[in-house]
mmCIF file of N, CA, C and O in Angstrom:
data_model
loop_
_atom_site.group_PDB
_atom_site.id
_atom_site.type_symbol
_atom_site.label_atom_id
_atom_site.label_comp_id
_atom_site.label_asym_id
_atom_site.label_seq_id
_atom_site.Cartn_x
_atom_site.Cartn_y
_atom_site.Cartn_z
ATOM 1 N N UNK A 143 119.037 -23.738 -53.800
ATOM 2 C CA UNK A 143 117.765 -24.260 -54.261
ATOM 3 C C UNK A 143 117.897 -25.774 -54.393
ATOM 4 O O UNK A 143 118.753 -26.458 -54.952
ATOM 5 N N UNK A 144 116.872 -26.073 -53.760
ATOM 6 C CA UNK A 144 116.904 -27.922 -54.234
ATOM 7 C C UNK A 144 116.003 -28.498 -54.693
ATOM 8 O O UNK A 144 114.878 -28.036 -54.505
ATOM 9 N N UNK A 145 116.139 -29.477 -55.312
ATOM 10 C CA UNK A 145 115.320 -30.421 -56.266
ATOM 11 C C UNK A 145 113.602 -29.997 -56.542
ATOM 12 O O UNK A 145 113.127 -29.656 -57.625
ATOM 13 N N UNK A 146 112.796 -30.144 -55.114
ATOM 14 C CA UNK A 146 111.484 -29.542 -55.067
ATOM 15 C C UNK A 146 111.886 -28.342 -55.544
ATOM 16 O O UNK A 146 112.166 -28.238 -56.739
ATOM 17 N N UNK A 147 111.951 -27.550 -54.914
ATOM 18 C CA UNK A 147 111.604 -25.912 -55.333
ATOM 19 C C UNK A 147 111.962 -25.125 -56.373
ATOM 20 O O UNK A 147 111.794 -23.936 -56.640
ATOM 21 N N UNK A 148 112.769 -26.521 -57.180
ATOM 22 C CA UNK A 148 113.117 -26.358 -58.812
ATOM 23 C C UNK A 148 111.334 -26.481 -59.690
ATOM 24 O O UNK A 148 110.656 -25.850 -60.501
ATOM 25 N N UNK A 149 111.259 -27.780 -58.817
ATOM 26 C CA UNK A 149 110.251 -27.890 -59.849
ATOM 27 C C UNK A 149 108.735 -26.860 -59.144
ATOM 28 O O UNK A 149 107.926 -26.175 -59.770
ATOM 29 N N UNK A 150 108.809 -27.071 -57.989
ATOM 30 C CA UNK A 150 108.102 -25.774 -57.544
ATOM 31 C C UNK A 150 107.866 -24.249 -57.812
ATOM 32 O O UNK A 150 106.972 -23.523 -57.377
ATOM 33 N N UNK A 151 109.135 -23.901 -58.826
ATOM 34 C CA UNK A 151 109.279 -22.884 -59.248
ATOM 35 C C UNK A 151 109.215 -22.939 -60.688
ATOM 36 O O UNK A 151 108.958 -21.876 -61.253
ATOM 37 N N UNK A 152 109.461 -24.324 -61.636
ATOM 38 C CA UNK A 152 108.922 -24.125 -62.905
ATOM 39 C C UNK A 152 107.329 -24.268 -62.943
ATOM 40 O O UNK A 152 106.751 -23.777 -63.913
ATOM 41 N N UNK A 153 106.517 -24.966 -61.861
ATOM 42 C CA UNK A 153 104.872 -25.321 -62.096
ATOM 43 C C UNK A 153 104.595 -23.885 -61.866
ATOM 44 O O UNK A 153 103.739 -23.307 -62.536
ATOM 45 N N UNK A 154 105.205 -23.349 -61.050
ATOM 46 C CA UNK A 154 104.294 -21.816 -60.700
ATOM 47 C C UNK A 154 104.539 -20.652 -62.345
ATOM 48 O O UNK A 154 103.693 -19.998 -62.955
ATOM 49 N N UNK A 155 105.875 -20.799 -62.575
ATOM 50 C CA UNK A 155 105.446 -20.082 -63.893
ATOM 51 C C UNK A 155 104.748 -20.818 -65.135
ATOM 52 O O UNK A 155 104.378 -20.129 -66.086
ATOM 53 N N UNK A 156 104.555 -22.255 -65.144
ATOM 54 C CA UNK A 156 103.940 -22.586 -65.876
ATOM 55 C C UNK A 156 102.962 -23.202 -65.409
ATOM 56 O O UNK A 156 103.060 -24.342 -64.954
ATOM 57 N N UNK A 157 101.444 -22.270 -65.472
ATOM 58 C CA UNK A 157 100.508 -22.982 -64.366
ATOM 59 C C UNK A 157 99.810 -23.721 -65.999
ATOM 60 O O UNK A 157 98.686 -23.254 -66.181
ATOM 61 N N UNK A 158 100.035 -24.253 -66.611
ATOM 62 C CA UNK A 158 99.127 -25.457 -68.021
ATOM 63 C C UNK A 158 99.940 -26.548 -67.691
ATOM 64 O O UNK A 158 99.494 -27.680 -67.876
ATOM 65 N N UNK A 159 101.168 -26.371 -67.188
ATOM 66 C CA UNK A 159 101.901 -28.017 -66.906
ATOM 67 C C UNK A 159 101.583 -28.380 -65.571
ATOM 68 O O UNK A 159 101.615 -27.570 -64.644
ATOM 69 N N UNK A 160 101.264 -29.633 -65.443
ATOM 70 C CA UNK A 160 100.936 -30.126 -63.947
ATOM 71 C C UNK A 160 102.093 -30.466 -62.989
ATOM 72 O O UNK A 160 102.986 -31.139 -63.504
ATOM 73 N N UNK A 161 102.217 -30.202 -61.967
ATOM 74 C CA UNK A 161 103.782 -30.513 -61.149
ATOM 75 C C UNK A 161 103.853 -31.891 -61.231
ATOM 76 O O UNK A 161 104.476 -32.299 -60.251
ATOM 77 N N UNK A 162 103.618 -32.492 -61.709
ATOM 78 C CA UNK A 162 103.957 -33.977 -61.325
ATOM 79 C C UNK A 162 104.813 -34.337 -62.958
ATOM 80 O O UNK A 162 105.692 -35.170 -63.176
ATOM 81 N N UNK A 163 104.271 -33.529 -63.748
ATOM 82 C CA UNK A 163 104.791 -33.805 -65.525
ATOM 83 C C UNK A 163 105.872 -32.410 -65.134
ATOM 84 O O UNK A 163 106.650 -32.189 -66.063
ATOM 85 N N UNK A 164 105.982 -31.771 -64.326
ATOM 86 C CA UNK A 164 107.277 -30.676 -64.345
ATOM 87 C C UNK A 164 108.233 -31.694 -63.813
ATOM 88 O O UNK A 164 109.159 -32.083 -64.524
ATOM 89 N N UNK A 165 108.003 -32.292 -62.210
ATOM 90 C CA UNK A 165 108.671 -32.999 -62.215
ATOM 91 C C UNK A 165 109.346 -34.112 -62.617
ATOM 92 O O UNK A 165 110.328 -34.468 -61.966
ATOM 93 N N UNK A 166 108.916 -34.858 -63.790
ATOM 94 C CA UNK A 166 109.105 -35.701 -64.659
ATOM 95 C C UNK A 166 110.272 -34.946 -65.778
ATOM 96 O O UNK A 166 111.291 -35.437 -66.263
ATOM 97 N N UNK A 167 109.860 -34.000 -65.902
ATOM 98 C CA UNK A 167 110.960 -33.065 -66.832
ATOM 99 C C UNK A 167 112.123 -32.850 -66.371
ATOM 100 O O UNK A 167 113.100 -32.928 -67.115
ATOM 101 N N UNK A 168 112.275 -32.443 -64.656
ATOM 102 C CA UNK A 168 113.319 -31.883 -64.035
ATOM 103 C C UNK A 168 114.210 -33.523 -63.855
ATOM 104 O O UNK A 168 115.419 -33.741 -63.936
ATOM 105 N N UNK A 169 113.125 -34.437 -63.602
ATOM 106 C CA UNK A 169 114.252 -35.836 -62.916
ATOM 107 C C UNK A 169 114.726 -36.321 -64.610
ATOM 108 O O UNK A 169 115.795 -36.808 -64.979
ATOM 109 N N UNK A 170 113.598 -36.008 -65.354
ATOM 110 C CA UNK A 170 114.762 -36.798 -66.982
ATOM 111 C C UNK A 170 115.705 -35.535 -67.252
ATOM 112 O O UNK A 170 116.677 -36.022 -67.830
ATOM 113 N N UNK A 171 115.879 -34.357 -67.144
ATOM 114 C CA UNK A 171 117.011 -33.550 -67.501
ATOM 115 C C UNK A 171 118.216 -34.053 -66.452
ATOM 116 O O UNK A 171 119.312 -34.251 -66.978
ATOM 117 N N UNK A 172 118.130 -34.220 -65.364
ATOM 118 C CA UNK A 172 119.359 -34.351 -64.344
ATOM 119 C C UNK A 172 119.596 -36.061 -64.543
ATOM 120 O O UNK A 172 120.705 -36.484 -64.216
ATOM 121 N N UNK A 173 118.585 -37.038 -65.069
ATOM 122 C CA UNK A 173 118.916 -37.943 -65.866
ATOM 123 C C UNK A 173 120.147 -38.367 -66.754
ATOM 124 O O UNK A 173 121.130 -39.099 -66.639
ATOM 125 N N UNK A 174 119.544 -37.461 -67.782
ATOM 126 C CA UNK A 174 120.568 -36.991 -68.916
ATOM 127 C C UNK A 174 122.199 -36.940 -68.952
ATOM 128 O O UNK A 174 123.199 -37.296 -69.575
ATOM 129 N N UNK A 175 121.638 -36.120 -67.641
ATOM 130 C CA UNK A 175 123.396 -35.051 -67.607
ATOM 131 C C UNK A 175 123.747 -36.169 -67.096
ATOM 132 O O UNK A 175 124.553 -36.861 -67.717
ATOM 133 N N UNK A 176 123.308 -36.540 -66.042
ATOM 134 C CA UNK A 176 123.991 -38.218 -65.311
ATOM 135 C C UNK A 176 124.287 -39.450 -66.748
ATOM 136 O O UNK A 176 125.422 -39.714 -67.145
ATOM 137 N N UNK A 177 123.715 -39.724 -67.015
ATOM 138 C CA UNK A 177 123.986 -40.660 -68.109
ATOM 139 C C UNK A 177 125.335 -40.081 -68.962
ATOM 140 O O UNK A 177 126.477 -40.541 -68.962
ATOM 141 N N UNK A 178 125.032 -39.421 -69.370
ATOM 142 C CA UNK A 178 125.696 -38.908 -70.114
ATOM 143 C C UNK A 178 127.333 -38.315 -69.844
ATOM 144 O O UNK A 178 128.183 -38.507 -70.714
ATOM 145 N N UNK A 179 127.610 -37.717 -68.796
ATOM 146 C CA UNK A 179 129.088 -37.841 -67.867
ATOM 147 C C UNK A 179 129.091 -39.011 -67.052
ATOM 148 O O UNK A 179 129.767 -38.866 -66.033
ATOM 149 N N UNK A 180 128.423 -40.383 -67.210
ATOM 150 C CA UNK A 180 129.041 -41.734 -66.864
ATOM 151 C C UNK A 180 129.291 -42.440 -67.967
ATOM 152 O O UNK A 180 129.710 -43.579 -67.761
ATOM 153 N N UNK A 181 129.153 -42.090 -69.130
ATOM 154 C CA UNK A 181 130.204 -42.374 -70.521
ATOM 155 C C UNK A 181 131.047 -41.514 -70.575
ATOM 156 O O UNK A 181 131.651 -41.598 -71.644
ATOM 157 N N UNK A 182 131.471 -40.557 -69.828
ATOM 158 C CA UNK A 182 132.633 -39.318 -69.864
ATOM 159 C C UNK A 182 132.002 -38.212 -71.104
ATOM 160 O O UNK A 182 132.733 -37.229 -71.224
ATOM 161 N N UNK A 183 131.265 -38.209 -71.666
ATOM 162 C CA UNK A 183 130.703 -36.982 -72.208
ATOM 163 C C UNK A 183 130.523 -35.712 -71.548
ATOM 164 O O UNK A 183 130.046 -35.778 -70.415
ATOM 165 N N UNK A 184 130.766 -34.702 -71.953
ATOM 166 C CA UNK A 184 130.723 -33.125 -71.760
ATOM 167 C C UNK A 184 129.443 -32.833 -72.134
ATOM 168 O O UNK A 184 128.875 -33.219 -73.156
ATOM 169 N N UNK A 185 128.849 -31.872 -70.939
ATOM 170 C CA UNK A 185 127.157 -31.475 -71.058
ATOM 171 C C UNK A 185 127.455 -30.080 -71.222
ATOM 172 O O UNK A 185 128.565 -29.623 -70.948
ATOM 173 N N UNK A 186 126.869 -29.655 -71.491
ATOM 174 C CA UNK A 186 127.081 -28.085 -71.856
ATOM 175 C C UNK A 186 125.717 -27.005 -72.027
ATOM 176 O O UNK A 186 125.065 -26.973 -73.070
ATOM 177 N N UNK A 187 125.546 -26.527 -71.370
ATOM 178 C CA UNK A 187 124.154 -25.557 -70.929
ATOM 179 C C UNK A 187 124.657 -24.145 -71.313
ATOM 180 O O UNK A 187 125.244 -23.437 -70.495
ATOM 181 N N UNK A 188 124.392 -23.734 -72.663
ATOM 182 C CA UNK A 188 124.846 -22.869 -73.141
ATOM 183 C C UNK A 188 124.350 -21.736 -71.594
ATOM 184 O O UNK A 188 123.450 -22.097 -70.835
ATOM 185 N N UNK A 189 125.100 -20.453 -71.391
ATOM 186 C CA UNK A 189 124.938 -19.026 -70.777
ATOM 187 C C UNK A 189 125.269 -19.938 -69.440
ATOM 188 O O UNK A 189 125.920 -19.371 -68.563
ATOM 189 N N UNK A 190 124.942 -21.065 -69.258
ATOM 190 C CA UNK A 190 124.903 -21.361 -67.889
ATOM 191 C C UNK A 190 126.486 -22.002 -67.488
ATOM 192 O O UNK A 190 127.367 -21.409 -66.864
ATOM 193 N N UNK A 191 126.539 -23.429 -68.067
ATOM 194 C CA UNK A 191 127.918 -23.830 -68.064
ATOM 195 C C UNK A 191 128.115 -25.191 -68.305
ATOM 196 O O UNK A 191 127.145 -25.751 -68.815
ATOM 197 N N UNK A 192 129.287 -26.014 -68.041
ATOM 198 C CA UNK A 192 129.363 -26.822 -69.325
ATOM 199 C C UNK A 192 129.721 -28.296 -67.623
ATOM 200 O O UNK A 192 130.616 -27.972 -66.842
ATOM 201 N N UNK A 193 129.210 -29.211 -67.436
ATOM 202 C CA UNK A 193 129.649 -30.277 -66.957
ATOM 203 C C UNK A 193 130.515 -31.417 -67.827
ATOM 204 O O UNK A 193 130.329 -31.694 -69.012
ATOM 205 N N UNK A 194 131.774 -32.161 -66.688
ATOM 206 C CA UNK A 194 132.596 -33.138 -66.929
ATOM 207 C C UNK A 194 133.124 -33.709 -66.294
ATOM 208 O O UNK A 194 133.386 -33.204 -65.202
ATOM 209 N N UNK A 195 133.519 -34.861 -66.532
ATOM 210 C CA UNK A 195 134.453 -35.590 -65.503
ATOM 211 C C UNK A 195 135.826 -35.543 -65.864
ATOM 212 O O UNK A 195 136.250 -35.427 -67.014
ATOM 213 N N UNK A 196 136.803 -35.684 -64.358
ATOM 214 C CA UNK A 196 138.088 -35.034 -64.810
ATOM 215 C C UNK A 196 138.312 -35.991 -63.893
ATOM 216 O O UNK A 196 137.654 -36.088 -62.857
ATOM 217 N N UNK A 197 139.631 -37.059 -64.353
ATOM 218 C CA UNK A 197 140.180 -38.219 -63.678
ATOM 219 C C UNK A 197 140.962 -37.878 -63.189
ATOM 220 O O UNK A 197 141.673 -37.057 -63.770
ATOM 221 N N UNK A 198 141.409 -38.433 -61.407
ATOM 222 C CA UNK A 198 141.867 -38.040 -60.819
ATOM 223 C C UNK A 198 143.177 -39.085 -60.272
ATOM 224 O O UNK A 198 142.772 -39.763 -59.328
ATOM 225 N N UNK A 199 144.366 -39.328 -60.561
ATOM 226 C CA UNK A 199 145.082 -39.921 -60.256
ATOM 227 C C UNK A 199 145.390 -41.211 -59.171
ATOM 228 O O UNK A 199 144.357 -41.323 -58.510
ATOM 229 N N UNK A 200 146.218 -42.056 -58.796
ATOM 230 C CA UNK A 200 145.968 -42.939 -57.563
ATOM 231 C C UNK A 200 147.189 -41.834 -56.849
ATOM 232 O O UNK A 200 148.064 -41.216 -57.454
ATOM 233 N N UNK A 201 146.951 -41.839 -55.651
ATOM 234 C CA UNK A 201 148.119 -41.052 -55.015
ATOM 235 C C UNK A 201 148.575 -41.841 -53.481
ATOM 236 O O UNK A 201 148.382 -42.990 -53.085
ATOM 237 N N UNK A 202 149.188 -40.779 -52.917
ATOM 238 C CA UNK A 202 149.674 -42.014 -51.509
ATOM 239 C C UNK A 202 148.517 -40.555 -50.617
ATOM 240 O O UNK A 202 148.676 -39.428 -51.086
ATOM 241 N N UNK A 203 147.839 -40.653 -49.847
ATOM 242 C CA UNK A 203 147.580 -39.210 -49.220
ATOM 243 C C UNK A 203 147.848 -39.764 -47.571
ATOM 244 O O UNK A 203 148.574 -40.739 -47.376
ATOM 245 N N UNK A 204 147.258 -39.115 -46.561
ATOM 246 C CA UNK A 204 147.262 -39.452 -45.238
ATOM 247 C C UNK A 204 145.978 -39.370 -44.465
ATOM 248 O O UNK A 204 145.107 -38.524 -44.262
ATOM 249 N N UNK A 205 146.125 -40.079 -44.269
ATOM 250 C CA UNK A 205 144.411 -40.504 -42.376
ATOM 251 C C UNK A 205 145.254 -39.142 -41.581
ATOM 252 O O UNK A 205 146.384 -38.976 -41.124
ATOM 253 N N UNK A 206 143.746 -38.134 -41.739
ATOM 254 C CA UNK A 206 144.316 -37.543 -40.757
ATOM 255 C C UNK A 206 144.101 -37.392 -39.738
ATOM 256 O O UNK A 206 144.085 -36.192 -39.467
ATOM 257 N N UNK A 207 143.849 -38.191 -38.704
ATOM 258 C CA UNK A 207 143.461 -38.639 -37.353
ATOM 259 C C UNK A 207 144.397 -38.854 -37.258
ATOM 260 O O UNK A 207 145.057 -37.989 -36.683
ATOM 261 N N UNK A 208 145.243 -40.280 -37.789
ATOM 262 C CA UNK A 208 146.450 -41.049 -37.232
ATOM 263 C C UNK A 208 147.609 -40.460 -37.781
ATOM 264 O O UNK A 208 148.586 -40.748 -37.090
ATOM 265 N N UNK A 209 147.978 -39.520 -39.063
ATOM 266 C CA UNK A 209 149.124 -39.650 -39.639
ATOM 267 C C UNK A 209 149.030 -40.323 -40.308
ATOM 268 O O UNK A 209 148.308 -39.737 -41.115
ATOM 269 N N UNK A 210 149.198 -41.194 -40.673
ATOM 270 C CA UNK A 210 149.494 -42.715 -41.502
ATOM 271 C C UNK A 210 149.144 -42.857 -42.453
ATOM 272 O O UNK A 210 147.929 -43.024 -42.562
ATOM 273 N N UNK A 211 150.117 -42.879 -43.877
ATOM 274 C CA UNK A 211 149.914 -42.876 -45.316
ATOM 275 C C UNK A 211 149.304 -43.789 -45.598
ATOM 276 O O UNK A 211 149.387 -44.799 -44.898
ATOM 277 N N UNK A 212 148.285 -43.739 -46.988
ATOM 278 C CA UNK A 212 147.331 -44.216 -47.223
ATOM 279 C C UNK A 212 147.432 -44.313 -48.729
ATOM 280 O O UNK A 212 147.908 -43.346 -49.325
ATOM 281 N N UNK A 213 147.067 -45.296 -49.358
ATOM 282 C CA UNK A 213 147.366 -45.061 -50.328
ATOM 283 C C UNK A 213 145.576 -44.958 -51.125
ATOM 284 O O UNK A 213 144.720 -45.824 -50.940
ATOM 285 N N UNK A 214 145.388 -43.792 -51.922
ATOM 286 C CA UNK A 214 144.047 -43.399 -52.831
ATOM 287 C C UNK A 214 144.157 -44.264 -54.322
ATOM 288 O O UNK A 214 145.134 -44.358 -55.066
ATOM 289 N N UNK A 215 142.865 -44.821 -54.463
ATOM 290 C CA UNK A 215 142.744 -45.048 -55.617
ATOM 291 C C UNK A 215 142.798 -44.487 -56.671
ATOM 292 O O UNK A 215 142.592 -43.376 -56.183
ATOM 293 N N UNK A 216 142.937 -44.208 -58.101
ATOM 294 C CA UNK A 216 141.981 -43.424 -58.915
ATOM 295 C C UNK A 216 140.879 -43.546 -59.276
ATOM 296 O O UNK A 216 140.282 -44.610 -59.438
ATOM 297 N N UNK A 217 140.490 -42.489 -59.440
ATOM 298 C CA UNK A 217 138.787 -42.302 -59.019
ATOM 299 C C UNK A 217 138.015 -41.026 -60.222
ATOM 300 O O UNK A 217 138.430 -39.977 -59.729
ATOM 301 N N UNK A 218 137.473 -40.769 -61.010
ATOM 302 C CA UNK A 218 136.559 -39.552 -61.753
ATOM 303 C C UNK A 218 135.672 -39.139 -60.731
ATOM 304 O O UNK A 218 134.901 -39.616 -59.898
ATOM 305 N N UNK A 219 136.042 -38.204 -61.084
ATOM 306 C CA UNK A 219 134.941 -36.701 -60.240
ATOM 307 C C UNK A 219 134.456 -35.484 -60.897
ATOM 308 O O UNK A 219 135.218 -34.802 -61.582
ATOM 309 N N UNK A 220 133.157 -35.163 -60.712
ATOM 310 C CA UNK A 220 132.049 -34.574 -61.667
ATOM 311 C C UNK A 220 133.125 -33.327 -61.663
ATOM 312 O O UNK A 220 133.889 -33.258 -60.700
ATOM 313 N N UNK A 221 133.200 -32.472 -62.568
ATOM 314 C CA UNK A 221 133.563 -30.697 -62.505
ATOM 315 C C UNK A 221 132.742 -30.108 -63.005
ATOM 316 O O UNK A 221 132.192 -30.613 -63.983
ATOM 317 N N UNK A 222 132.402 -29.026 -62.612
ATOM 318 C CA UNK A 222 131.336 -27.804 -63.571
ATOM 319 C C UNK A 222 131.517 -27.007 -63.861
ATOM 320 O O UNK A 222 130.982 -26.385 -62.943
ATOM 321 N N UNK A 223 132.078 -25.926 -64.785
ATOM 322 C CA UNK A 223 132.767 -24.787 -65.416
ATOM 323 C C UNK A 223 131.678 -23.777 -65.956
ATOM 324 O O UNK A 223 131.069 -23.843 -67.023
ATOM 325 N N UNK A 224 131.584 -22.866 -65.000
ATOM 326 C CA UNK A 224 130.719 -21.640 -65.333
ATOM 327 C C UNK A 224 130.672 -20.914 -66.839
ATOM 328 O O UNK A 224 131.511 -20.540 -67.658
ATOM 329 N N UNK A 225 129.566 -20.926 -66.763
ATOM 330 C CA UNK A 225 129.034 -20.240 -68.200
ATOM 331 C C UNK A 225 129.291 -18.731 -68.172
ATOM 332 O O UNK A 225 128.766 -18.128 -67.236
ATOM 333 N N UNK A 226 130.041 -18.000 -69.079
ATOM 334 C CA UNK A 226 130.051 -16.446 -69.537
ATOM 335 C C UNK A 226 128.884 -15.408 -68.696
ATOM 336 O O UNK A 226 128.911 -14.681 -67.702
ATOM 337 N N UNK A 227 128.075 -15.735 -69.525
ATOM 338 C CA UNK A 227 126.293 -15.059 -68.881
ATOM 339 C C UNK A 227 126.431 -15.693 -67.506
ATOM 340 O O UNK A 227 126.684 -14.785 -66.715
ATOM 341 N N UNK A 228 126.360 -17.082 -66.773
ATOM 342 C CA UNK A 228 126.270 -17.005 -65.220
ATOM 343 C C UNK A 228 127.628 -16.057 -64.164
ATOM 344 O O UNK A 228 127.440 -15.578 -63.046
ATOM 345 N N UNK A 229 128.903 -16.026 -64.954
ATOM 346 C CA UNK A 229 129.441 -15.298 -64.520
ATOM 347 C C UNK A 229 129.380 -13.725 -64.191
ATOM 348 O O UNK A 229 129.740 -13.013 -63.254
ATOM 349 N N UNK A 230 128.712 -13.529 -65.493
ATOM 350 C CA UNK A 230 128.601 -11.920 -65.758
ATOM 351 C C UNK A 230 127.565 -11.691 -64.957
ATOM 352 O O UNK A 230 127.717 -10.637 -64.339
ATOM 353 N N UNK A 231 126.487 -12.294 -64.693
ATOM 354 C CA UNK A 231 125.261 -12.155 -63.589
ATOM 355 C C UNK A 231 125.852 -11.986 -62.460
ATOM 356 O O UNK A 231 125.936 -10.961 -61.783
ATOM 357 N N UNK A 232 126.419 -13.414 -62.203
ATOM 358 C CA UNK A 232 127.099 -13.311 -60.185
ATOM 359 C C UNK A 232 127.959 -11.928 -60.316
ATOM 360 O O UNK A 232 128.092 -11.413 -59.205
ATOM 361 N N UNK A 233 128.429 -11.365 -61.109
ATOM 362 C CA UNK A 233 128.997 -10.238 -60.521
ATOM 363 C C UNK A 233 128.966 -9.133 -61.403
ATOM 364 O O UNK A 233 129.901 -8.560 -61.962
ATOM 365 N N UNK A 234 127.337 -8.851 -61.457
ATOM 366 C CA UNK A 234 126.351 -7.720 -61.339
ATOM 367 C C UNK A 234 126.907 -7.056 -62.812
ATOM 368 O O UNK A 234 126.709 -5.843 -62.872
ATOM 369 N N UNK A 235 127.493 -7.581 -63.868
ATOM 370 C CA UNK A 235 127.903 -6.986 -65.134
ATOM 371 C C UNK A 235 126.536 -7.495 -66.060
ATOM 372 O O UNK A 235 126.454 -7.200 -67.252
#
C-alpha cells in the first residue's frame, strides 16, 4: 500500500473528513515519526510496532564490480520491530 491509497482508504471509511484534511493527517503522522527518529527517538505504535535508528559502524566493505576495498562511512539506518498483534495477524493466530 502506498501513501495515496492510505489516505484513500481512511476518506472512504470516514466519509465527514474531507481527503485533503485526511491527507494532512497521514503527511503530519509520517512527519512525526520522521522528526522524531532524526533526534534518535523510538516511535512506538502500540499492536503494530515500534520504529528506530540503529548506528551502523565505519567498515572497509568492497565495489563489487571491481573487487576493490572500499572503505564505508558510519552511517544510522531506520529499523522497524514488529508489534505482538501485527505478528499474530501475519500468521493467522
Amino acid at each position: 500500500m502506498i501513501r495515496s491509497e492510505l489516505v484513500q482508504k481512511i476518506a472512504e471509511d470516514n466519509p465527514h473528513l474531507f481527503q485533503r484534511d485526511v491527507e494532512r493527517i497521514v503527511n503530519t503522522i509520517f512527519e512525526e515519526i520522521i522528526d522524531a527518529m532524526s533526534r534518535g527517538d523510538r516511535v512506538e505504535l502500540r499492536g503494530f510496532g515500534a520504529f528506530s535508528v540503529k548506528k551502523r559502524d565505519a567498515r572497509t566493505g568492497r565495489n563489487p564490480r571491481t573487487g576493490e576495498a572500499v572503505e564505508v562511512e558510519e552511517k544510522h539506518v531506520p529499523f522497524f520491530k514488529t508489534g505482538k498483534l501485527l505478528r499474530d495477524r501475519l500468521n493467522g493466530n
